[in-house]
Amino acid sequence: MKIINQTNRTILFEEVNPEKLDLITLVGDVKGVESLDDDKINEINDHLLVESFEEFLEKFSPKIYSYYNAANQKVMYTSVKPQGIPENCITEIGLDQNNDFLKMLFTLIDTKKSQGSKNVDFKFENILDMISPKKVMEDIKQVRKEINYLYGKHEELDDEDPKKLDLGDKLNIKFEEASQNYNNVLGMLPLAIEDIKTRLLLGESQEESEAEAIEIGILTMDNQGELKILEAPEEEETALAVQNEKKTNDLIEIYEEDYEVITETPTPYVKDLVVRTFAPISSPTTDINVEKEVANYNNYLEFYKSSKDDFVKAAKPLVEKLLGVKMFFEQYDTKNRGMTPKLLVSNCKVDMLVKANNKPRLETFLNTVNAKNNFSETIWFGIVPGIELEGSNQVKTRRVRFKGTDKTKRKEGKTMESLTAILDTTKKYKIQIFFNFQADEETTFNDMATKGVEKYIDKTEKLTRQDYSEYIIPCIPNFTVIPKNKSGVVLDRKMTKTEHGGAILSKEEEDILKLWLEGVYIDASYVAAGIVAAYQCPEYLRDNFKKVSKNYPGVRFDIESGDNNLKVATTLAKEITGFTNSIKDSINRNDFGFVFSSENAQLDGKEIKRLTVYKARSLEMTEYGFDSIYKTLVSTYIERILRFKTSDFKQDKIVKFFSNNPKSQKSNWVNNAGYVNSILQDGDDISYNIDLESNTCQLDLTFNGNVKNLEVNITKSTSANAS
């Protein structure tokens, strides 16, 4: 670890926010340049390198843009900032920890993880409800409660009291939260929808019955003992009542003034809505135009449903990328931080990166960080998610008799040609690339449990028997956050005016407004790269194993061996009851890919409720099947240590490296073979043969009897007796 202090830096070949700087732009013109200087690498790291999901959100600020189209009365959404539209007509919707869609998905993943529930048993509707207007309003009520509490404490203190100033800081933050949607009419719609329900139906308790005119009364007995509800008399003003009313009135003034200052085009209705939402008064409003309010409610609900539907369609591809990055970092599940995985985000499309005029920029960057004996910036792994996988041929029909799935609306994926272009560049720098096919219902656990792995083997056949095959790792299957058939969200029911002049929520099936998310998925390559990057860290391994050396990374750790996969499980909950024996036989027979498993398993009497790794193979073919990924990683590690220790493969130093001297590097590895992360383990060996005629050194790395060859070009010694 003193020479190579990290073996898990990973590059993500994906665009996140086109408005932010990307690798192509930062590298710049490289004509006549062999390597970038240190300042340029620092600049690239400042913009593109992250070591947590929170830092990723901060640096890349992923967002969706919206604008209003007066021609069709719709809200338009796009992940790319629209051109030709005035800045003041564009609304930016940040996809961060506060976004209700992302918050719902994070909650769902965490809940599934804590329950350990399979997809068939999990109550998705209970979590999906979080993006309904009702649940959005609950979050707002919490903010309102905290503001009222803090404001009450604030007003009790003297103006110069330091505690009052601290409370002022907290109130500023809370008011900022409350004011985020002042300029966003769509963001105010959930407030308006729930506000009308509250005023017309007096809250949820009245939803099943007709709302009638209200005159607040008190329960009493008359002179004959008969129960009666009489109109309540005017309440006598007590000191406490006056104090509460003053606090409410003060808050009303603050909200009114805040709205007027912040909002570009204030309207009386929205201002009243803000006040009613955040500073509700206790006396009910009696002059309600029921017919108008019912019409507004139904209009708001329809518009909200339509707009939310369009937002989800535009945001989901980007949201799934964010989930992937979050899962990459979440695999490093340890309190003892050591070799923390870092992710370098290229932030540009793969097609753009591998264009003839841009490819030299990528090569120059990789040559700078991966072709030196300084390994602090070295990139070991890469992620290329979302490669297109053609589905089975659809039966063509002469006419459409029933509404079906629109197969033409599949999200755009990366091509196999783009992947091979990346591999042609990265193979020289020994970067192991994790990739997966597009994440949808056709690449899930459910699909693989019924159809097996053959379609993945067929699709990747052209990537085998290539000089980059050992550096490419197909990851299957993809993960399901929300299954397509369980992705419906009930927003609310329409309202109708009754013959008595009241209002009631409709009970008709067609008046239930439902939003379909069409399934949400996570690309398997993020999780695969994340777990391999995680177990490179000795501190991470120490959480699960007794014999771990702090001197070595996890390059030789074989996750397929023994119970290693059960001890080093993913952080994701199981999805299905498992694969059939015939499917598992097929997987074992082919030994193909980085395969995740949802099997029933126990370790030390405890049930394993997380997804585990079943296979960890590249596309390098041997006589025994596809090769384990750790063999390539160990080979790369040994070559880099050898280059460093022998001053770029000097012949005499190579001999010393492999000598029987107790202080030689080989002796050191052999004598420390008892750890789970030992570079050479029981049954392993390493030997060499120098060919002076060709100036090469042939290394034979033996892993449990299987030999892997590595060849390096040597620098001849000036000493005649060096050999």
XYZ file of C-alpha atoms in Angstrom, residues 149-648:
500
model
C -42.181 26.763 16.682
C -38.986 28.641 15.814
C -40.820 31.946 15.341
C -42.482 31.598 18.750
C -39.111 30.998 20.406
C -37.585 33.846 18.369
C -40.168 36.410 19.531
C -39.726 35.540 23.206
C -36.096 36.714 23.235
C -34.457 40.137 23.337
C -33.301 41.499 19.981
C -29.570 41.249 20.708
C -29.738 37.847 22.407
C -27.245 35.549 20.567
C -29.796 32.750 20.815
C -32.307 34.903 18.945
C -29.780 35.484 16.193
C -29.194 31.718 15.921
C -32.947 31.190 15.649
C -32.999 33.875 12.958
C -30.529 31.828 10.909
C -32.713 28.743 11.266
C -35.842 30.706 10.311
C -34.110 32.030 7.194
C -33.372 28.468 6.100
C -36.957 27.334 6.752
C -38.433 30.335 4.917
C -36.125 29.539 1.996
C -37.603 26.026 1.899
C -41.125 27.444 2.031
C -40.458 30.000 -0.719
C -38.868 27.639 -3.262
C -42.100 27.244 -5.232
C -43.415 30.840 -5.123
C -42.414 31.327 -8.771
C -43.331 27.787 -9.786
C -47.084 27.567 -10.333
C -46.797 23.807 -10.866
C -45.067 23.490 -7.512
C -47.978 25.357 -5.933
C -50.605 23.018 -7.415
C -50.420 20.389 -4.623
C -50.967 23.236 -2.162
C -53.954 24.518 -4.125
C -55.464 21.034 -4.479
C -55.225 20.272 -0.762
C -56.273 23.809 0.160
C -59.559 23.441 -1.724
C -60.173 20.007 -0.197
C -59.564 21.425 3.266
C -61.948 24.330 2.772
C -64.689 22.391 0.966
C -64.478 19.049 2.739
C -62.944 20.024 6.080
C -60.099 17.557 5.568
C -59.931 13.845 4.962
C -62.460 12.870 7.609
C -65.230 14.308 5.458
C -64.122 12.853 2.117
C -66.663 10.052 2.122
C -69.608 12.319 2.839
C -71.063 15.423 1.320
C -69.727 18.713 2.628
C -72.360 21.099 3.855
C -72.482 24.701 5.014
C -70.709 25.093 8.334
C -71.646 27.195 11.321
C -69.399 26.463 14.277
C -71.354 25.562 17.420
C -71.107 24.140 20.930
C -72.783 21.068 22.438
C -75.135 21.864 25.358
C -78.344 20.755 27.138
C -81.475 22.898 27.230
C -83.732 23.346 30.277
C -85.505 20.036 29.584
C -82.183 18.175 29.296
C -82.336 17.823 25.507
C -78.983 17.760 23.692
C -78.537 20.664 21.257
C -75.754 22.194 19.230
C -76.052 25.968 19.490
C -74.183 28.595 17.533
C -70.959 29.370 19.357
C -70.820 32.801 21.005
C -68.044 35.215 20.237
C -65.001 33.978 22.155
C -63.844 36.269 24.859
C -60.368 37.473 24.191
C -57.929 36.036 26.667
C -54.318 37.111 26.957
C -53.194 33.839 25.366
C -55.656 34.166 22.483
C -54.483 37.693 21.783
C -50.884 36.558 21.892
C -51.511 33.660 19.458
C -53.492 35.897 17.123
C -50.700 38.478 17.158
C -48.138 35.767 16.295
C -50.330 34.500 13.449
C -50.917 38.017 12.101
C -47.202 38.761 12.265
C -46.446 35.584 10.300
C -49.152 36.462 7.764
C -47.466 39.822 7.161
C -44.068 38.159 6.834
C -45.352 35.622 4.289
C -47.214 38.302 2.302
C -44.135 40.517 2.180
C -41.862 37.555 1.352
C -44.132 36.473 -1.492
C -44.367 39.996 -2.928
C -40.568 40.452 -2.872
C -39.551 37.050 -4.257
C -42.270 36.482 -6.858
C -41.745 37.986 -10.301
C -45.449 38.150 -11.207
C -47.449 37.981 -7.951
C -51.175 37.279 -7.988
C -53.662 37.801 -5.132
C -54.950 34.199 -5.358
C -51.493 32.612 -4.985
C -50.574 35.071 -2.235
C -53.703 34.083 -0.302
C -52.880 30.432 -1.002
C -49.372 30.862 0.455
C -50.787 32.551 3.544
C -53.512 29.916 4.048
C -50.919 27.161 3.639
C -48.196 28.447 5.925
C -50.120 30.647 8.360
C -53.659 29.234 8.539
C -56.208 31.212 10.507
C -58.540 29.406 12.881
C -61.835 30.898 11.679
C -63.325 29.109 8.650
C -64.046 30.933 5.434
C -67.790 31.052 4.811
C -67.995 32.958 1.503
C -66.854 30.061 -0.715
C -67.989 29.861 -4.332
C -68.392 26.073 -4.287
C -68.986 25.719 -8.022
C -65.888 27.752 -8.897
C -63.711 25.989 -6.318
C -64.819 22.528 -7.499
C -64.011 23.513 -11.080
C -60.610 24.840 -9.977
C -59.898 21.672 -7.996
C -60.648 19.359 -10.941
C -58.685 21.564 -13.305
C -55.689 21.673 -10.948
C -55.798 17.913 -10.462
C -55.962 17.169 -14.197
C -53.170 19.636 -14.905
C -51.039 18.236 -12.070
C -51.524 14.673 -13.313
C -50.673 15.590 -16.905
C -47.662 17.699 -15.919
C -46.333 15.145 -13.431
C -46.689 12.459 -16.089
C -44.644 14.525 -18.561
C -42.090 15.379 -15.863
C -41.548 11.709 -14.992
C -41.053 10.808 -18.665
C -38.428 13.550 -19.049
C -36.729 13.017 -15.693
C -36.666 9.222 -15.394
C -33.576 8.553 -17.575
C -31.597 11.109 -15.570
C -33.060 9.906 -12.270
C -31.964 6.345 -13.077
C -28.410 7.618 -13.655
C -28.501 9.321 -10.252
C -29.733 6.119 -8.619
C -26.851 4.255 -10.257
C -24.257 6.683 -8.897
C -25.878 6.532 -5.443
C -25.709 2.710 -5.518
C -22.058 2.804 -6.622
C -21.118 4.712 -3.471
C -23.533 2.831 -1.204
C -21.704 -0.458 -1.772
C -18.832 0.948 0.308
C -20.813 0.139 3.426
C -18.281 0.555 6.244
C -17.788 2.953 9.140
C -14.006 2.572 9.044
C -13.144 4.669 6.012
C -9.931 3.725 4.295
C -9.464 3.435 0.534
C -12.684 5.327 -0.259
C -13.863 4.701 -3.852
C -13.696 7.778 -6.075
C -15.636 8.317 -9.278
C -14.458 10.445 -12.191
C -17.509 11.450 -14.248
C -16.681 12.151 -17.908
C -19.985 14.100 -18.196
C -20.123 13.636 -21.959
C -21.867 11.177 -24.217
C -19.837 8.115 -25.201
C -20.525 8.769 -28.899
C -18.986 12.221 -28.533
C -16.008 10.937 -26.543
C -14.978 8.354 -29.149
C -15.270 10.610 -32.191
C -12.045 10.725 -34.204
C -11.323 14.341 -33.200
C -12.041 13.743 -29.480
C -10.509 10.309 -28.950
C -6.938 11.708 -28.710
C -8.083 13.836 -25.756
C -9.252 10.752 -23.869
C -6.027 8.930 -24.770
C -3.880 11.834 -23.581
C -5.756 12.018 -20.288
C -5.466 8.261 -19.673
C -1.811 8.333 -20.699
C -1.257 10.996 -18.044
C -2.934 9.188 -15.164
C -2.309 5.524 -16.071
C 1.112 5.459 -17.715
C 3.199 6.787 -14.846
C 4.808 5.287 -11.770
C 2.736 7.656 -9.630
C -0.430 5.672 -8.904
C -2.466 8.176 -6.883
C -4.427 9.227 -10.011
C -4.526 5.810 -11.714
C -7.926 4.681 -13.012
C -8.569 0.968 -12.479
C -12.221 0.525 -13.422
C -14.751 2.019 -15.819
C -18.555 2.018 -16.073
C -20.456 2.072 -19.367
C -24.184 1.660 -18.565
C -27.136 1.219 -20.891
C -25.892 -0.634 -23.996
C -28.737 -1.293 -26.429
C -30.129 -4.820 -26.448
C -32.476 -5.600 -29.315
C -35.599 -7.362 -28.066
C -37.248 -10.329 -29.673
C -38.951 -9.677 -32.991
C -42.415 -8.292 -32.490
C -45.296 -9.760 -34.480
C -46.449 -7.113 -36.951
C -50.197 -6.515 -37.068
C -52.214 -5.159 -39.958
C -54.235 -2.891 -37.665
C -54.211 -1.842 -34.035
C -57.312 -3.266 -32.370
C -56.378 -2.477 -28.765
C -54.109 0.106 -27.209
C -50.731 -1.501 -26.589
C -47.171 -0.643 -25.579
C -45.470 1.919 -27.790
C -42.260 0.052 -28.636
C -40.943 3.064 -30.583
C -40.558 5.079 -27.369
C -37.697 3.035 -25.883
C -35.082 5.299 -24.369
C -31.972 5.776 -26.443
C -29.059 3.583 -25.377
C -25.385 3.370 -26.206
C -24.392 1.249 -29.174
C -22.121 -1.776 -29.122
C -19.901 0.112 -31.584
C -19.405 2.925 -29.049
C -18.518 0.372 -26.393
C -15.881 -1.291 -28.567
C -14.443 2.136 -29.423
C -14.049 2.845 -25.702
C -12.439 -0.574 -25.196
C -9.969 0.022 -28.021
C -8.764 3.083 -26.127
C -8.878 1.860 -22.513
C -7.349 -1.614 -23.030
C -3.877 -0.091 -23.365
C -4.284 1.440 -19.928
C -5.588 -1.795 -18.384
C -8.930 -0.365 -17.227
C -11.531 -3.045 -16.490
C -14.854 -1.862 -17.899
C -18.166 -2.879 -16.298
C -21.110 -2.580 -18.674
C -24.748 -3.598 -18.773
C -27.546 -3.684 -21.284
C -30.358 -1.152 -21.023
C -32.244 -1.461 -17.768
C -35.915 -2.258 -18.349
C -38.344 -5.109 -17.733
C -36.532 -7.255 -20.352
C -33.212 -7.286 -18.433
C -34.420 -7.850 -14.857
C -34.171 -10.755 -12.407
C -37.674 -11.822 -13.406
C -36.728 -11.977 -17.074
C -33.490 -13.874 -16.457
C -35.246 -16.290 -14.087
C -37.502 -17.393 -16.950
C -35.284 -16.967 -20.035
C -31.747 -17.568 -18.774
C -28.486 -15.934 -19.896
C -28.315 -17.078 -23.510
C -29.410 -13.754 -25.036
C -26.596 -11.969 -23.160
C -24.034 -14.533 -24.300
C -25.203 -14.203 -27.912
C -25.137 -10.414 -27.789
C -21.591 -10.260 -26.363
C -20.116 -12.983 -28.583
C -18.411 -10.384 -30.791
C -16.584 -9.029 -27.716
C -14.883 -12.374 -26.992
C -11.509 -13.466 -28.420
C -10.408 -9.839 -28.696
C -7.311 -8.257 -27.217
C -9.607 -6.278 -24.901
C -11.794 -9.229 -23.819
C -10.213 -9.590 -20.373
C -10.991 -5.929 -19.653
C -14.719 -6.075 -20.418
C -17.223 -7.311 -17.809
C -20.926 -7.787 -18.704
C -23.127 -7.229 -15.623
C -26.480 -9.037 -15.355
C -29.298 -8.744 -14.497
C -30.327 -5.136 -13.854
C -32.117 -4.095 -10.660
C -35.749 -3.159 -10.279
C -36.660 -0.246 -8.028
C -40.322 -0.212 -9.081
C -41.704 -2.990 -11.322
C -43.559 -1.744 -14.378
C -46.780 -3.481 -13.336
C -46.656 -1.957 -9.824
C -45.731 1.597 -10.767
C -49.167 3.206 -10.533
C -49.609 6.206 -8.225
C -53.123 7.280 -7.204
C -52.999 11.091 -7.079
C -56.582 11.742 -5.956
C -60.218 11.655 -7.011
C -62.172 14.314 -8.848
C -64.708 16.402 -6.958
C -68.342 17.045 -7.817
C -70.864 19.612 -6.633
C -73.966 18.084 -5.036
C -77.579 19.081 -5.545
C -77.594 20.613 -2.046
C -74.789 23.017 -2.946
C -72.035 21.071 -1.201
C -69.066 19.158 -2.587
C -68.024 15.522 -2.505
C -65.175 13.427 -3.902
C -66.374 11.225 -6.733
C -66.520 7.481 -6.182
C -66.565 6.669 -9.913
C -63.668 4.562 -11.189
C -63.032 6.889 -14.128
C -62.668 9.852 -11.752
C -59.633 8.352 -10.001
C -56.555 10.085 -11.381
C -53.585 7.736 -11.579
C -50.028 8.309 -12.708
C -47.934 5.438 -14.159
C -44.158 5.587 -13.720
C -43.654 2.707 -16.211
C -41.062 1.054 -13.960
C -37.803 2.393 -12.502
C -34.534 0.444 -12.798
C -30.842 0.596 -11.838
C -28.033 -0.343 -14.239
C -26.164 -3.360 -12.864
C -22.741 -1.990 -13.883
C -22.896 0.709 -11.177
C -23.457 -1.864 -8.437
C -20.879 -4.319 -9.824
C -18.189 -1.640 -10.086
C -19.242 -0.296 -6.686
C -18.852 -3.592 -4.852
C -15.507 -4.412 -6.530
C -14.245 -0.896 -5.738
C -15.454 -1.347 -2.142
C -13.649 -4.624 -1.471
C -10.357 -3.157 -2.666
C -10.243 -1.425 0.727
C -8.686 -3.483 3.586
C -10.869 -1.613 6.111
C -13.998 -2.713 4.255
C -12.796 -6.332 4.164
C -11.986 -6.199 7.883
C -15.701 -5.701 8.630
C -16.385 -9.196 7.273
C -13.164 -11.217 7.607
C -10.787 -11.946 10.463
C -7.524 -12.257 8.538
C -7.025 -9.089 6.498
C -3.666 -7.475 5.783
C -3.534 -3.686 5.943
C -0.571 -3.814 3.531
C -2.457 -5.090 0.497
C -5.517 -3.972 -1.459
C -8.255 -6.440 -2.411
C -6.993 -7.162 -5.928
C -6.649 -10.920 -5.233
C -9.935 -11.179 -3.322
C -12.044 -13.779 -5.123
C -15.695 -13.030 -4.389
C -16.737 -16.384 -5.896
C -14.640 -18.378 -3.442
C -16.291 -20.079 -0.453
C -18.742 -17.851 1.410
C -17.079 -14.640 0.247
C -20.131 -13.554 -1.731
C -22.367 -13.981 1.330
C -20.018 -11.969 3.519
C -19.596 -9.255 0.881
C -23.200 -8.787 -0.250
C -24.698 -5.778 -2.012
C -26.763 -3.227 -0.116
C -29.853 -4.026 -2.211
C -32.752 -6.211 -1.079
C -33.501 -9.529 -2.799
C -35.933 -9.258 -5.702
C -37.142 -12.789 -6.460
C -37.195 -16.202 -4.779
C -34.208 -17.314 -6.868
C -33.277 -18.920 -10.180
C -34.395 -22.417 -11.080
C -31.826 -25.206 -11.003
C -31.775 -25.345 -14.795
C -31.011 -21.608 -15.022
C -28.257 -21.955 -12.399
C -26.863 -24.968 -14.266
C -26.729 -22.839 -17.405
C -24.966 -19.997 -15.549
C -22.444 -22.425 -14.028
C -21.913 -24.235 -17.299
C -21.119 -21.020 -19.148
C -19.418 -19.217 -16.232
C -20.494 -16.037 -17.976
C -20.533 -12.465 -16.743
C -20.771 -10.596 -13.475
C -23.996 -12.238 -12.324
C -26.055 -11.103 -9.349
C -28.091 -13.598 -7.370
C -31.339 -13.412 -5.394
C -30.999 -16.867 -3.859
C -32.215 -18.122 -0.506
C -29.038 -18.406 1.604
C -27.817 -18.434 5.186
C -24.507 -17.560 6.808
C -23.785 -18.642 10.385
C -27.479 -19.366 10.870
C -28.595 -15.916 9.681
C -30.653 -15.400 6.545
C -29.013 -13.336 3.810
C -31.624 -10.790 2.710
C -29.447 -8.906 0.223
C -28.586 -9.525 -3.411
C -25.235 -11.278 -3.740
C -22.649 -11.851 -6.466
C -22.926 -15.283 -8.094
C -20.238 -14.952 -10.782
C -17.522 -12.362 -11.386
C -16.170 -13.087 -14.880
C -14.858 -11.073 -17.802
C -15.230 -12.021 -21.482
C -11.728 -13.540 -21.605
C -12.180 -17.159 -22.681
C -9.998 -19.961 -21.359
C -10.209 -23.724 -21.712
C -12.152 -23.720 -18.422
C -14.679 -21.043 -19.445
C -14.720 -17.282 -18.955
C -11.953 -15.965 -16.717
C -12.365 -14.476 -13.227
C -11.986 -10.701 -13.067
C -9.525 -10.858 -10.161
C -6.909 -12.560 -12.345
C -6.692 -9.563 -14.661
C -6.672 -7.204 -11.667
C -3.832 -9.101 -9.947
C -1.899 -9.228 -13.222
C -2.237 -5.444 -13.643
C -1.266 -4.842 -10.018
C 1.827 -7.064 -10.230
C 2.921 -5.453 -13.495
C 2.644 -1.974 -11.963
C 4.518 -3.000 -8.803
C 7.157 -4.713 -10.981
C 7.589 -1.607 -13.157
C 7.991 0.585 -10.081
C 10.361 -1.735 -8.191
C 12.536 -2.488 -11.233
C 12.767 1.101 -12.529
C 10.775 0.261 -15.677
